[in-house]
mmCIF file with all atom_site columns, C-alpha atoms in Angstrom:
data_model
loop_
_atom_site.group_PDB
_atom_site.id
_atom_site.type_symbol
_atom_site.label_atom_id
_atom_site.label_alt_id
_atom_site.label_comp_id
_atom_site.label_asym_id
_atom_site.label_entity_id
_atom_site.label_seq_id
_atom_site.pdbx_PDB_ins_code
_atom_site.Cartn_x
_atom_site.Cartn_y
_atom_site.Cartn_z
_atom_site.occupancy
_atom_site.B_iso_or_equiv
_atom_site.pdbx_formal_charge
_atom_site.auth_seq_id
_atom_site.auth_comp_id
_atom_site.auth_asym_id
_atom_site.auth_atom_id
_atom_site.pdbx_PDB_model_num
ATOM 1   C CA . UNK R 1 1   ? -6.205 -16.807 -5.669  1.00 84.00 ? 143 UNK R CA 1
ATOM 2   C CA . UNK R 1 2   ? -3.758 -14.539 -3.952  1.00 90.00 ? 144 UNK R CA 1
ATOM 3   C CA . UNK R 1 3   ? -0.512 -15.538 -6.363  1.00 90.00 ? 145 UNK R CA 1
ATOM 4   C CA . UNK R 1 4   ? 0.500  -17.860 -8.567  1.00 90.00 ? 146 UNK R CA 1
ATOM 5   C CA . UNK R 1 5   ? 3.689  -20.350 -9.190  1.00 92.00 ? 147 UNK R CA 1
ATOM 6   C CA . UNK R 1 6   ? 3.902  -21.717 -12.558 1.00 91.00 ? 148 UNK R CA 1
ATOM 7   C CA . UNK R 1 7   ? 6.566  -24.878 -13.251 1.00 85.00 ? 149 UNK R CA 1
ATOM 8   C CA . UNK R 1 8   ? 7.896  -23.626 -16.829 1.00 77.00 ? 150 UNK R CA 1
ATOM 9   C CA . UNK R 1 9   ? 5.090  -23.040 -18.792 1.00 76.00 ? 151 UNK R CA 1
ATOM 10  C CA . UNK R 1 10  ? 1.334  -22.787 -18.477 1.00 81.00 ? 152 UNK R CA 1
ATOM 11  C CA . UNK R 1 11  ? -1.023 -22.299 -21.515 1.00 86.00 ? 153 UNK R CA 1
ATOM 12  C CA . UNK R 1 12  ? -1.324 -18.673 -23.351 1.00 87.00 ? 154 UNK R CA 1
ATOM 13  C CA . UNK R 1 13  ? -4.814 -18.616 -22.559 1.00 92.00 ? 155 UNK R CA 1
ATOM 14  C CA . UNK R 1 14  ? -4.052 -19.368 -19.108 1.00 89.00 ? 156 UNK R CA 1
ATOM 15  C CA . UNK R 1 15  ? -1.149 -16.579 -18.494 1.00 89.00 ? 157 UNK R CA 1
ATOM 16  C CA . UNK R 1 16  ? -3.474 -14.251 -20.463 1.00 90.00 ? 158 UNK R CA 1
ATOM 17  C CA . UNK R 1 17  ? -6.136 -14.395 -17.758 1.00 91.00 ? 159 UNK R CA 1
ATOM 18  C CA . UNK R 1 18  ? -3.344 -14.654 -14.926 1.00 90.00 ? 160 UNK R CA 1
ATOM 19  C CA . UNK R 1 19  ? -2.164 -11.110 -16.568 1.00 89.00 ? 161 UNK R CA 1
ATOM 20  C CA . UNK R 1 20  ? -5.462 -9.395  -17.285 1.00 91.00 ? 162 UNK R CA 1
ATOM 21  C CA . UNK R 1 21  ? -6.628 -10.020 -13.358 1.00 91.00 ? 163 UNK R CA 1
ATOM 22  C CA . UNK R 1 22  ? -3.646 -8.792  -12.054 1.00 90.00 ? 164 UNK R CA 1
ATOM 23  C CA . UNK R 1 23  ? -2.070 -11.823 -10.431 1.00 91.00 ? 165 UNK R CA 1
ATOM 24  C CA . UNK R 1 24  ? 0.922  -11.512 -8.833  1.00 92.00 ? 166 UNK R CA 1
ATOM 25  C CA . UNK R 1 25  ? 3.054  -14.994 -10.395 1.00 92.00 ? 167 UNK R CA 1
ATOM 26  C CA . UNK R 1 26  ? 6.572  -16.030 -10.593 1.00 93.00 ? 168 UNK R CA 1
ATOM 27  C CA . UNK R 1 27  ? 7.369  -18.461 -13.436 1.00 90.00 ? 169 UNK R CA 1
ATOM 28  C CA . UNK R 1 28  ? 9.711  -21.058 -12.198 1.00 88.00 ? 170 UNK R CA 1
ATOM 29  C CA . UNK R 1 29  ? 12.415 -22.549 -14.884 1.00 83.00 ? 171 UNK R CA 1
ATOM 30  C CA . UNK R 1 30  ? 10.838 -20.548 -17.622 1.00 82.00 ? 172 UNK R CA 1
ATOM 31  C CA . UNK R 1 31  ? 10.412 -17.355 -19.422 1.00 82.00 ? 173 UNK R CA 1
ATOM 32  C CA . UNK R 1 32  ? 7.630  -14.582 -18.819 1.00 84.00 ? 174 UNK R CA 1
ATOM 33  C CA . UNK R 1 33  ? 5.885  -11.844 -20.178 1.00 83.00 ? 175 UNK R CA 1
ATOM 34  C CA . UNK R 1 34  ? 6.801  -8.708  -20.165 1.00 78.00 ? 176 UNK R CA 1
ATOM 35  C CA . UNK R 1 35  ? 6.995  -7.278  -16.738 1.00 80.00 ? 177 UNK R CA 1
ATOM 36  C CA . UNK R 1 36  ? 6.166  -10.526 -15.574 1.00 83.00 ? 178 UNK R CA 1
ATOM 37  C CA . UNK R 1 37  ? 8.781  -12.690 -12.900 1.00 89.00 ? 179 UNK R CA 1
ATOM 38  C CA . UNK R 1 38  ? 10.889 -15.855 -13.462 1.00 89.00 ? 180 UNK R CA 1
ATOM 39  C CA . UNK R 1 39  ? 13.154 -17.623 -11.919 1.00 90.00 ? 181 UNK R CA 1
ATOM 40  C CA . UNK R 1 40  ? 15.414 -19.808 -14.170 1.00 86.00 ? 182 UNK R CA 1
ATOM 41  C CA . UNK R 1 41  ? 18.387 -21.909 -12.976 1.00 87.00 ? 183 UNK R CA 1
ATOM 42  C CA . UNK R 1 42  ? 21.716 -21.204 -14.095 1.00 91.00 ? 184 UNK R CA 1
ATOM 43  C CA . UNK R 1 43  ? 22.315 -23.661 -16.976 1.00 92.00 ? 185 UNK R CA 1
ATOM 44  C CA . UNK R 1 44  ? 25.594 -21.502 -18.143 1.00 94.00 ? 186 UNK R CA 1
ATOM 45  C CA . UNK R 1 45  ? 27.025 -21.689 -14.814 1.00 94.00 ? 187 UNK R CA 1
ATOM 46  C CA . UNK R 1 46  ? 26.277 -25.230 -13.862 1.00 94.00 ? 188 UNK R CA 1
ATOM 47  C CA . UNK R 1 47  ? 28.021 -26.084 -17.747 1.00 96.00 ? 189 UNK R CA 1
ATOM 48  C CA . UNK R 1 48  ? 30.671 -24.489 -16.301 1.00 97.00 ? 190 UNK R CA 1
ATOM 49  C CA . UNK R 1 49  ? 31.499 -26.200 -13.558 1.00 95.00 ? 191 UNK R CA 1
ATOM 50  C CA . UNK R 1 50  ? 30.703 -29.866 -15.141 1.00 96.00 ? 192 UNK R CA 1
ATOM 51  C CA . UNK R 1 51  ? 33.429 -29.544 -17.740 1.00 97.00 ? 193 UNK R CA 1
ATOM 52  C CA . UNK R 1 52  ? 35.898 -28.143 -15.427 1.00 97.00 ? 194 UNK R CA 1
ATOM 53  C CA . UNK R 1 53  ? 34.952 -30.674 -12.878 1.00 97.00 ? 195 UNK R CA 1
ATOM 54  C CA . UNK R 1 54  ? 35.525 -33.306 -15.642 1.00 97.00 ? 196 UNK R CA 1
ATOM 55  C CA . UNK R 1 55  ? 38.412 -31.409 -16.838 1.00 98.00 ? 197 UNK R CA 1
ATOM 56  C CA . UNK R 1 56  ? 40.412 -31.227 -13.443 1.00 97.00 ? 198 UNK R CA 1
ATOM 57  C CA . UNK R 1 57  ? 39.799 -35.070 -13.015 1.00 96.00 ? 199 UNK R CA 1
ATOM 58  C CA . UNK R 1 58  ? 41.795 -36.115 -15.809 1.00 97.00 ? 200 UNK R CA 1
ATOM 59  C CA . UNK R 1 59  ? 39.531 -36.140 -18.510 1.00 98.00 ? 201 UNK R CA 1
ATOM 60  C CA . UNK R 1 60  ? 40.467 -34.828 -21.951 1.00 97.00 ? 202 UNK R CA 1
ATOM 61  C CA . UNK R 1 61  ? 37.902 -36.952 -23.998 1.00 98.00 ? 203 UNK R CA 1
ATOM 62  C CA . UNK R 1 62  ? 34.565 -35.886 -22.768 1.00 98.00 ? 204 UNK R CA 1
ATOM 63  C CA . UNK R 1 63  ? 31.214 -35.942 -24.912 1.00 97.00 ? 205 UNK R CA 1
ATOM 64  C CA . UNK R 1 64  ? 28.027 -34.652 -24.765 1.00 95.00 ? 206 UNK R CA 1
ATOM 65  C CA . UNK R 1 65  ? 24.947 -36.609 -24.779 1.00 93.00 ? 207 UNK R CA 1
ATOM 66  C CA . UNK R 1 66  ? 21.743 -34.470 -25.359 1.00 86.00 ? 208 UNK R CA 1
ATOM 67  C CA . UNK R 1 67  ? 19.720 -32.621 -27.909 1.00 80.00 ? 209 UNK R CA 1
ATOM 68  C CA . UNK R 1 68  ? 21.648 -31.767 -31.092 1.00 75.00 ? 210 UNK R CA 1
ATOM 69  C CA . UNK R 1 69  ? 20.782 -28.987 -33.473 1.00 68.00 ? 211 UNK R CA 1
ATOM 70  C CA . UNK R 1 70  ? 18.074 -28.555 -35.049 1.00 65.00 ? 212 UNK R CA 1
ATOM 71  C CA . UNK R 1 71  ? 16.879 -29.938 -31.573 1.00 69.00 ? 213 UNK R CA 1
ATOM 72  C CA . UNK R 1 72  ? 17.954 -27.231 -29.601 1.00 59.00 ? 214 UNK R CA 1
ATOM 73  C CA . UNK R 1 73  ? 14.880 -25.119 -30.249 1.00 66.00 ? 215 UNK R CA 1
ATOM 74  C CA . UNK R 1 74  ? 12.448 -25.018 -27.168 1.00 70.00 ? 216 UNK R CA 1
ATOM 75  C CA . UNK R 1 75  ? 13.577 -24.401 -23.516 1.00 76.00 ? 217 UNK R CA 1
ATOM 76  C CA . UNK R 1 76  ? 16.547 -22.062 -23.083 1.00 83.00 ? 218 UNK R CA 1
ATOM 77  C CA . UNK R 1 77  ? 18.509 -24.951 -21.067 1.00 86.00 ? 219 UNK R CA 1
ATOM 78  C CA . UNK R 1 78  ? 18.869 -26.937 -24.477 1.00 86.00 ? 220 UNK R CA 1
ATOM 79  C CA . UNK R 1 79  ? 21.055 -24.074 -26.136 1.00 88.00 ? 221 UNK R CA 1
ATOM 80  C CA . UNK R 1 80  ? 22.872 -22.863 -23.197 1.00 91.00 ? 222 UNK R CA 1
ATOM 81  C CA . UNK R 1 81  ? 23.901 -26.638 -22.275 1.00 92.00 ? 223 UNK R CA 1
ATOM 82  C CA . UNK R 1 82  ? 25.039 -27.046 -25.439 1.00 92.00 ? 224 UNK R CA 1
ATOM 83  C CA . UNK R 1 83  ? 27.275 -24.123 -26.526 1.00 94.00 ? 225 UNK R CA 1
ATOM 84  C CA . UNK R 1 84  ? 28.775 -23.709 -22.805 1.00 96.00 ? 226 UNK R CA 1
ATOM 85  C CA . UNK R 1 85  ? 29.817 -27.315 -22.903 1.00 97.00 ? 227 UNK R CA 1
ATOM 86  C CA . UNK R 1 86  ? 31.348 -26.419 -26.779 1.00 96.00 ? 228 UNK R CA 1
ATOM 87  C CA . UNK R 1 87  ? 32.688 -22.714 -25.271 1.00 98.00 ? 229 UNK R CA 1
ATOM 88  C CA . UNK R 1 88  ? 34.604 -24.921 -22.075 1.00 98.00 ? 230 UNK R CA 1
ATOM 89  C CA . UNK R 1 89  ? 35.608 -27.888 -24.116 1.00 98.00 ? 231 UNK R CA 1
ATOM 90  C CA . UNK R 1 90  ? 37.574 -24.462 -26.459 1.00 98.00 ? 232 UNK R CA 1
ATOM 91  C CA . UNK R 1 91  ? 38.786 -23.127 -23.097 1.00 97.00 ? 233 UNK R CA 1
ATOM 92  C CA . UNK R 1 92  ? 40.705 -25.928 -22.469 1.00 98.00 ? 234 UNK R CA 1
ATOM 93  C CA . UNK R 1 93  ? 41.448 -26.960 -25.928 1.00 97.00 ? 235 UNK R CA 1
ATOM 94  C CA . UNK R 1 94  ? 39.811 -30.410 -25.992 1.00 98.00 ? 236 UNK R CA 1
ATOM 95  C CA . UNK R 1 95  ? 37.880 -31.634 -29.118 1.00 97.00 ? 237 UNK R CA 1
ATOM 96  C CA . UNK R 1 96  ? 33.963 -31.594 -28.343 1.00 97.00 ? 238 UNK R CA 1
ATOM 97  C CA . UNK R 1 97  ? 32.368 -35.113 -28.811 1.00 96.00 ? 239 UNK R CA 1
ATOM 98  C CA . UNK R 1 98  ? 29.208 -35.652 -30.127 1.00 91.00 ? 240 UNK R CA 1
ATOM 99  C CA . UNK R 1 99  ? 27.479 -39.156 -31.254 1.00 83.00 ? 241 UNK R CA 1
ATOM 100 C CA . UNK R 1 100 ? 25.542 -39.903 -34.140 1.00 71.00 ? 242 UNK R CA 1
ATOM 101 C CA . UNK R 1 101 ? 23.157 -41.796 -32.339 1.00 66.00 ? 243 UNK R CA 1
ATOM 102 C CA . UNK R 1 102 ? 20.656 -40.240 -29.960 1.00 62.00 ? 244 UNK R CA 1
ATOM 103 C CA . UNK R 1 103 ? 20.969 -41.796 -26.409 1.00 60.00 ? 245 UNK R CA 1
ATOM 104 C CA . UNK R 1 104 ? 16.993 -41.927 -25.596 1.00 57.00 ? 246 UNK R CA 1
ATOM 105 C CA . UNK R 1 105 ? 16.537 -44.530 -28.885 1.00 69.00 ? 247 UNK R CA 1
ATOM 106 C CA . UNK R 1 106 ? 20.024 -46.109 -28.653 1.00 87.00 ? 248 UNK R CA 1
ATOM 107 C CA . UNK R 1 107 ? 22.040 -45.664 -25.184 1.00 92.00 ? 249 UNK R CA 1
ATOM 108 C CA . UNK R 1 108 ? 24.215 -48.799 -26.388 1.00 93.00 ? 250 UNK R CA 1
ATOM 109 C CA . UNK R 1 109 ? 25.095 -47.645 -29.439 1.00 92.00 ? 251 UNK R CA 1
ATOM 110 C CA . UNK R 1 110 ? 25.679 -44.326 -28.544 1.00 93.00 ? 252 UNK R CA 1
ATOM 111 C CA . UNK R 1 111 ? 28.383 -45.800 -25.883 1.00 95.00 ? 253 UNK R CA 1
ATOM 112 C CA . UNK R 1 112 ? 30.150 -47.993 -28.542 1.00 94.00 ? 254 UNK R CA 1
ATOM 113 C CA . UNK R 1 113 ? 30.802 -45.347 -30.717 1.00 93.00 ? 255 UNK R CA 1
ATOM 114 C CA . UNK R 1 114 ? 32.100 -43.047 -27.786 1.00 95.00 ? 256 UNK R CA 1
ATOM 115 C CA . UNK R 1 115 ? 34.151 -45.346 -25.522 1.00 95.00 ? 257 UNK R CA 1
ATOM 116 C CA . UNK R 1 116 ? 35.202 -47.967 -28.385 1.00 95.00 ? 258 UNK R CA 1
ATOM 117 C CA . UNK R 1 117 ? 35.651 -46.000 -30.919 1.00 93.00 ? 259 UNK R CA 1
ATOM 118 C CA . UNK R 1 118 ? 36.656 -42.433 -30.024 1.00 94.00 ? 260 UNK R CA 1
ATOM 119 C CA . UNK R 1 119 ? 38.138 -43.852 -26.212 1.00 97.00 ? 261 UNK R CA 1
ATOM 120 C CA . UNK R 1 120 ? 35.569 -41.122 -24.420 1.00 97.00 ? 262 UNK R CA 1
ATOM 121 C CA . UNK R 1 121 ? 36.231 -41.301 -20.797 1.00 98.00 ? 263 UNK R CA 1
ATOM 122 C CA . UNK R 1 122 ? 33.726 -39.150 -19.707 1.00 97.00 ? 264 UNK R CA 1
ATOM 123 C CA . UNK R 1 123 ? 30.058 -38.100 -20.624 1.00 96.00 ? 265 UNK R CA 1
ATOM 124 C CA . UNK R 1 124 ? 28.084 -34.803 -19.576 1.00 96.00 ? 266 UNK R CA 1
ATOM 125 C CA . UNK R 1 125 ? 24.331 -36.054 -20.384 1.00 93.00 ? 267 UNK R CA 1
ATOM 126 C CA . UNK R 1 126 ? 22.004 -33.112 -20.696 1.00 90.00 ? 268 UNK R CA 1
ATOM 127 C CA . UNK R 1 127 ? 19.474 -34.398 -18.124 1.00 87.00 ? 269 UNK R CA 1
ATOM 128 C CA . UNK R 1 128 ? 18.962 -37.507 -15.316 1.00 85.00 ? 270 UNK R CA 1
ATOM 129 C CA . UNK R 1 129 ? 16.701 -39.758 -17.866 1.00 85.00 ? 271 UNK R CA 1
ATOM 130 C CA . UNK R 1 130 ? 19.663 -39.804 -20.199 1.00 87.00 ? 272 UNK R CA 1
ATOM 131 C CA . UNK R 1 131 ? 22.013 -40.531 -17.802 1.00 89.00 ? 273 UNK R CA 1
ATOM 132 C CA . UNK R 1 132 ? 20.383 -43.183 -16.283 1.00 88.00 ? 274 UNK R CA 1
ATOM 133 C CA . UNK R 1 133 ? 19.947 -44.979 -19.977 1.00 89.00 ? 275 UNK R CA 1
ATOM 134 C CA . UNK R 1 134 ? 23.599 -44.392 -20.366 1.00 92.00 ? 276 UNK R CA 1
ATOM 135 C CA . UNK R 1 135 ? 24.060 -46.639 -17.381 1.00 91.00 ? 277 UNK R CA 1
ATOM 136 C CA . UNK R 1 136 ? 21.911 -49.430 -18.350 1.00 91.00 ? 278 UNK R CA 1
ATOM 137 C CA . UNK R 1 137 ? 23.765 -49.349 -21.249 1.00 94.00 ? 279 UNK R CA 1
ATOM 138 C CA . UNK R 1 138 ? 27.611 -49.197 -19.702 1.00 95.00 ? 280 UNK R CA 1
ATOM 139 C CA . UNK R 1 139 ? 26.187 -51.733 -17.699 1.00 94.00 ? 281 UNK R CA 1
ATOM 140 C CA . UNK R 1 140 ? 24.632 -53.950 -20.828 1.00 96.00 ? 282 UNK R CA 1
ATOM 141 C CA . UNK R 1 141 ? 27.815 -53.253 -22.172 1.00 97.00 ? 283 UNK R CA 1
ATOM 142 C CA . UNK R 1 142 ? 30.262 -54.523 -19.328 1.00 97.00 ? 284 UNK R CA 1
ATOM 143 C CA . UNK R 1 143 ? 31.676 -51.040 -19.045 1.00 97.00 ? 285 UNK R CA 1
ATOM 144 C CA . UNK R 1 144 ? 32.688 -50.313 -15.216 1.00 95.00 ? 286 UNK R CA 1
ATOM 145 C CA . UNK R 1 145 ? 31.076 -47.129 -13.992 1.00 92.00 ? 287 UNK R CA 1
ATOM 146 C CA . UNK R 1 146 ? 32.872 -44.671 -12.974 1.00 91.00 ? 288 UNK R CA 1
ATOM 147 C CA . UNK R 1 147 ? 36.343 -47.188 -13.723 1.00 93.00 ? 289 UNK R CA 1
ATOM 148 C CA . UNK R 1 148 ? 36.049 -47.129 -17.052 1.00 95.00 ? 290 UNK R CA 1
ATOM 149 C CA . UNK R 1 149 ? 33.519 -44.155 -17.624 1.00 96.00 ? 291 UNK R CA 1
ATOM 150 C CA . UNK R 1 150 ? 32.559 -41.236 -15.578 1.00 95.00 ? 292 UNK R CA 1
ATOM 151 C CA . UNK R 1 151 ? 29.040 -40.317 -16.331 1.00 93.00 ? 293 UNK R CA 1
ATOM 152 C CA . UNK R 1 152 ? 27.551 -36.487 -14.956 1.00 94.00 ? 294 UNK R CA 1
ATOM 153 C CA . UNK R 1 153 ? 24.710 -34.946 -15.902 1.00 91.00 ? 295 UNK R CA 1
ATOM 154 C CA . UNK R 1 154 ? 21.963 -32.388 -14.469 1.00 87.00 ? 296 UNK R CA 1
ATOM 155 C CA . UNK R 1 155 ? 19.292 -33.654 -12.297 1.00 76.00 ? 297 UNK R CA 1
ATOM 156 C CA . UNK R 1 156 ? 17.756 -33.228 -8.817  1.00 68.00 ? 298 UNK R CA 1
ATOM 157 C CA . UNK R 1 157 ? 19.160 -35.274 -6.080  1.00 72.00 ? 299 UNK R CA 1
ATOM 158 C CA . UNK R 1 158 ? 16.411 -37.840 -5.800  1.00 75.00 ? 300 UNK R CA 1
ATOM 159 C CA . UNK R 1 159 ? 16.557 -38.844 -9.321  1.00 72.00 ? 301 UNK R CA 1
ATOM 160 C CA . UNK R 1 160 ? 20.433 -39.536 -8.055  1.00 73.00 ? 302 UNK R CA 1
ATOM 161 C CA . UNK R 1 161 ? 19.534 -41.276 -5.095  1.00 75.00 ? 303 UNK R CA 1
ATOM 162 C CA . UNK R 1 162 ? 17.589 -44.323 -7.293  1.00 76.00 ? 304 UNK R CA 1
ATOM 163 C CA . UNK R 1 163 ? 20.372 -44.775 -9.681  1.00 72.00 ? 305 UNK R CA 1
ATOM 164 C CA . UNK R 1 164 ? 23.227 -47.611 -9.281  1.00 71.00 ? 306 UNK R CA 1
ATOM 165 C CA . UNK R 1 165 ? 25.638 -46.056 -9.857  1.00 74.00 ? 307 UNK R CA 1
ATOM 166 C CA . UNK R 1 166 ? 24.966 -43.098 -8.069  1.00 74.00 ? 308 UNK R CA 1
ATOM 167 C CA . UNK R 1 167 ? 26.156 -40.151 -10.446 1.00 79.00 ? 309 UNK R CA 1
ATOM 168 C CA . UNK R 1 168 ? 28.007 -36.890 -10.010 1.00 84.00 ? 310 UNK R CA 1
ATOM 169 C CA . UNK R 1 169 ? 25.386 -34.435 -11.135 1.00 87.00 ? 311 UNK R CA 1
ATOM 170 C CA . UNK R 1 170 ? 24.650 -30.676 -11.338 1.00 89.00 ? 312 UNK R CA 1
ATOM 171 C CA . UNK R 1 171 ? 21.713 -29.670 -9.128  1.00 84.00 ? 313 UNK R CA 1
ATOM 172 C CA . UNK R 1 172 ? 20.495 -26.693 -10.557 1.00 74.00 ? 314 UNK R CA 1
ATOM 173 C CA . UNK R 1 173 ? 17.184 -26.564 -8.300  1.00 61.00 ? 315 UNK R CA 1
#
């Protein structure tokens, strides 16, 4: 082969021989070796600009539904998610929400302690699988999407395009 284009991650013994014969490859959405080449989407930026989006619409009670620490270990976009969605809810000096209950095992009771209990208006949800059981939920639950709850996350635009709702979303690709 002339090149390579690796989706996040291949196997170490893989890369090894990719290295060794001199390959030229770009990693896409994940690290590489040294003096190797990636190219990662901007997770910090596209935080950013959810929580401010949220922000400017009204929202002042907006939580985030996604992998918790000690969870965060893995791909980069878990951490950065995270702490810029704690760093902007700081900015604008709104309490960060988190649930107890982990939205891939329990969507519905994630959503009644958020909306029922702490009157969340909005969700960021780390990824489109998330946010999609969030609306099967909201939906299970007789909660009006986006009347009642906004719900944004990060996804590609044909993951949007199957949803009902469809969702405000951060395309990163």
């Amino acid at each position: 082969i002339d090149g390579a284009i690796i989706l996040a991650k291949c196997t170490d013994a893989t890369m090894n021989d990719i290295v060794q014969m001199g390959i030229p490859y770009v990693i896409v959405n994940g690290p590489s070796p040294e003096n190797g080449f990636s190219v990662i989407p901007d997770d910090i930026g596209g935080s950013k600009v959810a929580v401010e989006y949220l922000h400017q619409l009204g929202h002042s009670r907006i939580a985030y539904s996604g992998p918790l620490p000690p969870y965060l270990a893995g791909h980069s976009s878990l951490q950065d998610r995270h702490d810029t969605y704690l760093a902007q809810m700081q900015k604008y000096g709104l309490e960060p929400i988190f649930g107890s209950h982990d939205t891939l095992d329990s969507a519905e009771d994630f959503l009644k302690e958020m909306v029922f209990e702490n009157q969340v208006t909005a969700v960021l949800a780390y990824g489109h699988m998330g946010a999609l059981n969030l609306l099967q939920a909201a939906h299970s639950l007789q909660i009006a999407v986006p009347e009642k709850l906004s719900v944004m996350c990060f996804c590609d635009e044909y993951a949007n395009k199957v949803m009902s709702p469809g969702l405000t979303f951060v395309d990163l690709g």
